[in-house]
CSV table of C-alpha atoms in Angstrom, one decimal:
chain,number,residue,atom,x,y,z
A,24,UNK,CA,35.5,55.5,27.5
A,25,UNK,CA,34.8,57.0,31.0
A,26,UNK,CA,37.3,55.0,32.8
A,27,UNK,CA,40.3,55.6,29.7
A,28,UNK,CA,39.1,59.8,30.3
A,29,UNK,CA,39.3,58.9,34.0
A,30,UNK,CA,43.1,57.3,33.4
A,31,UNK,CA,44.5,59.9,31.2
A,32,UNK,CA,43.1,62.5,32.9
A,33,UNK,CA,40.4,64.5,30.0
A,34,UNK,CA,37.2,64.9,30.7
A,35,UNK,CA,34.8,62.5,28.3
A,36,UNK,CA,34.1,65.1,25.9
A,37,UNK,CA,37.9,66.1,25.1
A,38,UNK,CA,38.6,62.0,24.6
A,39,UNK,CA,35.6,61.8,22.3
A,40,UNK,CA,37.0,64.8,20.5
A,41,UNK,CA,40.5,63.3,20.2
A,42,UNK,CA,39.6,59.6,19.0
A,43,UNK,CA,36.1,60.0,18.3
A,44,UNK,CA,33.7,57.1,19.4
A,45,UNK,CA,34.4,53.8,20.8
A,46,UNK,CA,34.3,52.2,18.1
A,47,UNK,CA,36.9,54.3,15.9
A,48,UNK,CA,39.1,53.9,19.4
A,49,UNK,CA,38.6,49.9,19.2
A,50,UNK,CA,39.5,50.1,15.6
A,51,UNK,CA,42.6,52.4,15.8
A,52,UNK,CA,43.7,49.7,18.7
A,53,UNK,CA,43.1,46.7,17.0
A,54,UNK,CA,45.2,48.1,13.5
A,55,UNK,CA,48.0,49.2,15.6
A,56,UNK,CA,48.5,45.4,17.1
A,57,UNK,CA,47.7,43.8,13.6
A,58,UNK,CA,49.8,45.9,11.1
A,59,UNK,CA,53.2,44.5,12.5
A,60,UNK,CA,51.9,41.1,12.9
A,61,UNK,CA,50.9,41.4,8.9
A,62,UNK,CA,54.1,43.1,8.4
A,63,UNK,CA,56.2,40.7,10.4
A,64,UNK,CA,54.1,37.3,8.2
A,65,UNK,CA,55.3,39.2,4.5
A,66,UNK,CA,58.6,39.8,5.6
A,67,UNK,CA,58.8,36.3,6.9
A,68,UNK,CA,57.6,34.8,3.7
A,69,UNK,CA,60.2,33.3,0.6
A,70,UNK,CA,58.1,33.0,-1.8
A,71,UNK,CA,56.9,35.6,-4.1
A,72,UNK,CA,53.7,36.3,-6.7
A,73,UNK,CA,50.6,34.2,-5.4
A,74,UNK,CA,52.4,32.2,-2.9
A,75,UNK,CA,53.8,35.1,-1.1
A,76,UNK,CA,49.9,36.9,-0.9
A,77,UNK,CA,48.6,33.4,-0.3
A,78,UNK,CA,51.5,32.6,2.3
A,79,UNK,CA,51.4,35.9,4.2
A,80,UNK,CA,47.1,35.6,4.4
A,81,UNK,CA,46.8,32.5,5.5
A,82,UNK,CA,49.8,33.0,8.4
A,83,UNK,CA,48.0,36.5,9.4
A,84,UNK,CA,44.9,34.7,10.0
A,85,UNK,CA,46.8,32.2,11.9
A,86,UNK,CA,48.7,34.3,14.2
A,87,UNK,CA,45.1,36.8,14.4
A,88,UNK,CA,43.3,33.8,15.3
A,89,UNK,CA,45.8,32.4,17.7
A,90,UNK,CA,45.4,35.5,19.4
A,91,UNK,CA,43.7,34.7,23.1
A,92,UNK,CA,42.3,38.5,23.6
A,93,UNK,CA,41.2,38.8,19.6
A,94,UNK,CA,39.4,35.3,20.1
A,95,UNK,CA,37.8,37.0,23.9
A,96,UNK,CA,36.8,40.1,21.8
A,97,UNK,CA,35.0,38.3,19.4
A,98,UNK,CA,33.3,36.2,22.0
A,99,UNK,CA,32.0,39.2,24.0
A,100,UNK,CA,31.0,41.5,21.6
A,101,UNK,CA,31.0,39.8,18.0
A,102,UNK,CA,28.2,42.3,16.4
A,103,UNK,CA,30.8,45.5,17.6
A,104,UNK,CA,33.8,43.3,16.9
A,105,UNK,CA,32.4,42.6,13.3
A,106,UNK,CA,31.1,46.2,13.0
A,107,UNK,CA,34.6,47.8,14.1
A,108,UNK,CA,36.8,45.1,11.8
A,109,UNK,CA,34.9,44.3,8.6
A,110,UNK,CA,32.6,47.8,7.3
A,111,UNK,CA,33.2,50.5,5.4
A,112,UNK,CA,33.4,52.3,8.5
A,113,UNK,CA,36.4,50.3,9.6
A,114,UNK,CA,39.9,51.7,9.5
A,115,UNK,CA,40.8,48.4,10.2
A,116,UNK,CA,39.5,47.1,6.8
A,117,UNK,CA,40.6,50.6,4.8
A,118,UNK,CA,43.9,50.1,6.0
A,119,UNK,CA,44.5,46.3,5.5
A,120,UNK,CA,43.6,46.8,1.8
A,121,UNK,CA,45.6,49.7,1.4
A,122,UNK,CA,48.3,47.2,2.9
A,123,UNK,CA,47.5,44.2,0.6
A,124,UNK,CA,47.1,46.8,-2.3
A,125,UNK,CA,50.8,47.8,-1.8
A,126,UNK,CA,51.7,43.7,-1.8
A,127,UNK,CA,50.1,43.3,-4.8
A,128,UNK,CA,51.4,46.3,-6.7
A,129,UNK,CA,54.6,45.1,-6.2
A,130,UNK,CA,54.5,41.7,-7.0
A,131,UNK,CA,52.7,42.7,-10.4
A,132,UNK,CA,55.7,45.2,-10.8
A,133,UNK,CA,58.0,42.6,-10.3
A,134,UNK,CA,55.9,40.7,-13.1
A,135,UNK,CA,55.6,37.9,-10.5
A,136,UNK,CA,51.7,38.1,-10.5
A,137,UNK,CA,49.1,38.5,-13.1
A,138,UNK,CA,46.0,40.1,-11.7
A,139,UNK,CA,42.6,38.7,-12.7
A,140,UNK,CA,41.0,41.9,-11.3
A,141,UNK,CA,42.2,45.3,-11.1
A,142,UNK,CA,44.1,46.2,-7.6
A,143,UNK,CA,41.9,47.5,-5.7
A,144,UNK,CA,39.0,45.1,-6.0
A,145,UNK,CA,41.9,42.1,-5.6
A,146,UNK,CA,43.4,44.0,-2.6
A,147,UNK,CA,39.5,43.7,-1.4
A,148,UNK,CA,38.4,40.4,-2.2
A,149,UNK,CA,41.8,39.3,-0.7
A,150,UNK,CA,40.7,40.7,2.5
A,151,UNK,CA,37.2,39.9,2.4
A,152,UNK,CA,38.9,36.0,2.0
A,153,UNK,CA,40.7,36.3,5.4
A,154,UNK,CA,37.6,37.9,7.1
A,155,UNK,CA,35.6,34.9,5.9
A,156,UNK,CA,37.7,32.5,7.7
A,157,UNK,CA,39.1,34.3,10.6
A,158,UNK,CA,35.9,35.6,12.0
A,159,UNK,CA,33.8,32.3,10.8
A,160,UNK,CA,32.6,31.0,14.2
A,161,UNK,CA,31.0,34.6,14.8
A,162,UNK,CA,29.7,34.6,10.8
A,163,UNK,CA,28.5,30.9,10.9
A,164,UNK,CA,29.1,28.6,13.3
A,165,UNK,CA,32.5,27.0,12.2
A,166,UNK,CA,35.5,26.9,13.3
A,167,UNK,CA,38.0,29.8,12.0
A,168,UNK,CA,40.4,27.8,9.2
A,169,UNK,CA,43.8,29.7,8.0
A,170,UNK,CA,44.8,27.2,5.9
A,171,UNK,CA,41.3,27.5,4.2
A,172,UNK,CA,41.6,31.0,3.6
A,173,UNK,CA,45.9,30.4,1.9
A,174,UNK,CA,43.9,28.1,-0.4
A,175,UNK,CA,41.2,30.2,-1.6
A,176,UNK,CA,43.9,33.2,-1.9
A,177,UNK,CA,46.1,31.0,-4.2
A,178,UNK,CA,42.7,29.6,-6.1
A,179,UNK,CA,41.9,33.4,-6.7
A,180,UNK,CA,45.7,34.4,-8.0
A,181,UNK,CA,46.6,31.3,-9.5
A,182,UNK,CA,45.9,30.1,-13.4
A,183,UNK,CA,44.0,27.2,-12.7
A,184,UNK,CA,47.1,24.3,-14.0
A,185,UNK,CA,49.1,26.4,-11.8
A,186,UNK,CA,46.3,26.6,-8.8
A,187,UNK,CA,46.1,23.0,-8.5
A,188,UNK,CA,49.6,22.0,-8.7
A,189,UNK,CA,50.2,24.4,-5.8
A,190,UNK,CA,47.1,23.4,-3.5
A,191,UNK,CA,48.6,19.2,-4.2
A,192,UNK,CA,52.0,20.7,-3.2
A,193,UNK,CA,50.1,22.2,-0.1
């Protein structure tokens, strides 16, 4: 924080007053370099219902995890990288369920899906899903698996006839 005050020019206090700790900083940076990459993965997608929230999560946690300074952020300081991403403090979190809320309400809308939970808590478990296997290797030991975290996404939104057709299909 006292060499970005030292860059722009503000003294510590008026950067701290501007985009409060480091941590809200980190987290402000980090959603404004994942929301197009989530937006760019759901615009990509051709499915819709279940595949296209199944499709669109497990390619966000692809490109995410393919990401060379996510992966070295994660390596340096995974307690403040898990801290910043994954709490209820984290606008990173807020925001990516707000995003996957909006998904979800529209593909319900659209009669394409059939919640088994209400919104919100789907929009939440959804991302809790990605976290799980995008930040594994921090939370356990094992390597990060995007096609892990597609499947248990369809499993969640899927009937399970439908679910297991789909995960055959791949």
């Amino acid at each position: 924080m006292r060499e970005l005050a030292a860059e722009l020019d503000v003294s510590r206090a008026t950067l701290f007053r501007r985009v409060g700790n480091r941590d809200r900083l980190l987290g402000e940076i980090l959603w404004s370099l994942a929301e197009p990459v989530f937006e760019d993965r759901l615009r990509a997608q051709r499915g819709s219902g279940a595949e296209l929230v199944a499709r669109t999560v497990g390619e966000f946690v692809e490109v995410v995890n393919a990401d060379e300074a996510f992966r070295e952020f994660l390596r340096r300081e995974p307690e403040r990288a898990l801290r910043v991403l994954t709490t209820k403090a984290s606008v990173v979190q807020r925001r990516t369920i707000t995003k996957l809320a909006e998904v979800l309400d529209t593909e319900i809308r659209a009669g394409r899906l059939t919640p088994p939970l209400p919104v919100p808590d789907l929009a939440y478990l959804v991302v809790r899903i990605a976290e799980s296997f995008l930040y594994t290797d921090v939370i356990t030991g094992e390597q990060p698996d995007a096609a892990k975290a597609r499947q248990a996404v369809m499993a969640l939104l899927t009937p399970p006839r439908e679910c297991a057709r789909e995960l055959e299909r791949g």
